Amino acid sequence: MRRMGLPLDHASDEALLSGLATGDPEIAVAFVRRFQRTVFGVAIVVVGDLQLAEDIAQQTFERAWRHAQIYDSRRGSVKTWLTTIAHNLAIDTVRARRASPVAPEDLDALVDIVTDTPEQRALADETSARLRTAVAALPRDQARALVMAGIYGMTGQQIAEFERIPLGTAKTRIRTAMGKLRVTLEAEGSRS
């Protein structure tokens, strides 16, 4: 575009997108600069986390670069296309990070299932059986925190809110349970 005498700042959105597909670094920088605030703004509104929003913005521009050739101006502007990509990526990220709520009475049953049942022992290999036994030996509050973090992917904050305990207590339960598991499994491994 600059080669044709047209400064990149004055190029149309469509021209920049077409140039993006060529892999020209100057055009890529101009494209990102033009839309970075908009794309980041969409991401931050959906996810509410600066680092995560930055990652989503980067993924948005990567996807735009990979799919620039399929952009169809009849379906909307470049800005609309980019914000749709950013919005969809942000929604997917939120969905992937959301933990499924479990009733406390169901969680106790899940800890029992994970720890020690004849059906599980019959199907699992030796390592899984040792792990279940080690989890069953943990104090109940530590086992619950470990299962919530390890199986459900809950953060310390989510566990604290769910269990109605301070954040530090939730983190301590997880850390202590992990330490006890490590010691137990290493001791059993050295005996084998």
PDB file of N, CA and C in Angstrom, residues 7 38 60 78 84 87 108 157 178 191-192:
ATOM      1  N   PRO A   7      -0.274   6.112   2.174  1.00  0.00           N
ATOM      2  CA  PRO A   7       0.194   5.824   3.533  1.00  0.00           C
ATOM      3  C   PRO A   7      -0.746   4.814   4.207  1.00  0.00           C
ATOM      4  N   THR A  38     -10.312  -1.646  20.087  1.00  0.00           N
ATOM      5  CA  THR A  38     -11.649  -2.216  19.927  1.00  0.00           C
ATOM      6  C   THR A  38     -11.666  -3.686  20.313  1.00  0.00           C
ATOM      7  N   THR A  60      -7.292 -13.214  18.464  1.00  0.00           N
ATOM      8  CA  THR A  60      -8.177 -12.607  17.476  1.00  0.00           C
ATOM      9  C   THR A  60      -7.383 -12.169  16.253  1.00  0.00           C
ATOM     10  N   VAL A  78     -14.987  -4.836   8.434  1.00  0.00           N
ATOM     11  CA  VAL A  78     -13.833  -5.510   9.027  1.00  0.00           C
ATOM     12  C   VAL A  78     -13.911  -5.387  10.550  1.00  0.00           C
ATOM     13  N   THR A  84     -16.564  -9.712  16.278  1.00  0.00           N
ATOM     14  CA  THR A  84     -17.270 -10.992  16.385  1.00  0.00           C
ATOM     15  C   THR A  84     -16.286 -12.108  16.742  1.00  0.00           C
ATOM     16  N   HIS A  87     -15.291 -11.561  20.392  1.00  0.00           N
ATOM     17  CA  HIS A  87     -16.401 -11.907  21.283  1.00  0.00           C
ATOM     18  C   HIS A  87     -16.551 -13.421  21.396  1.00  0.00           C
ATOM     19  N   ASP A 108     -19.565 -34.967  48.746  1.00  0.00           N
ATOM     20  CA  ASP A 108     -19.113 -36.057  49.609  1.00  0.00           C
ATOM     21  C   ASP A 108     -19.206 -37.392  48.884  1.00  0.00           C
ATOM     22  N   GLN A 157     -10.079 -19.353  45.107  1.00  0.00           N
ATOM     23  CA  GLN A 157     -11.156 -18.393  45.393  1.00  0.00           C
ATOM     24  C   GLN A 157     -12.518 -19.052  45.256  1.00  0.00           C
ATOM     25  N   MET A 178      -1.987 -31.806  48.760  1.00  0.00           N
ATOM     26  CA  MET A 178      -1.027 -32.162  47.710  1.00  0.00           C
ATOM     27  C   MET A 178       0.286 -32.638  48.326  1.00  0.00           C
ATOM     28  N   ARG A 191       8.868 -48.281  48.223  1.00  0.00           N
ATOM     29  CA  ARG A 191       8.690 -49.646  48.734  1.00  0.00           C
ATOM     30  C   ARG A 191       8.515 -50.647  47.600  1.00  0.00           C
ATOM     31  N   SER A 192       8.069 -50.176  46.428  1.00  0.00           N
ATOM     32  CA  SER A 192       7.792 -51.092  45.320  1.00  0.00           C
ATOM     33  C   SER A 192       9.036 -51.591  44.660  1.00  0.00           C
TER      34      SER A 192
END
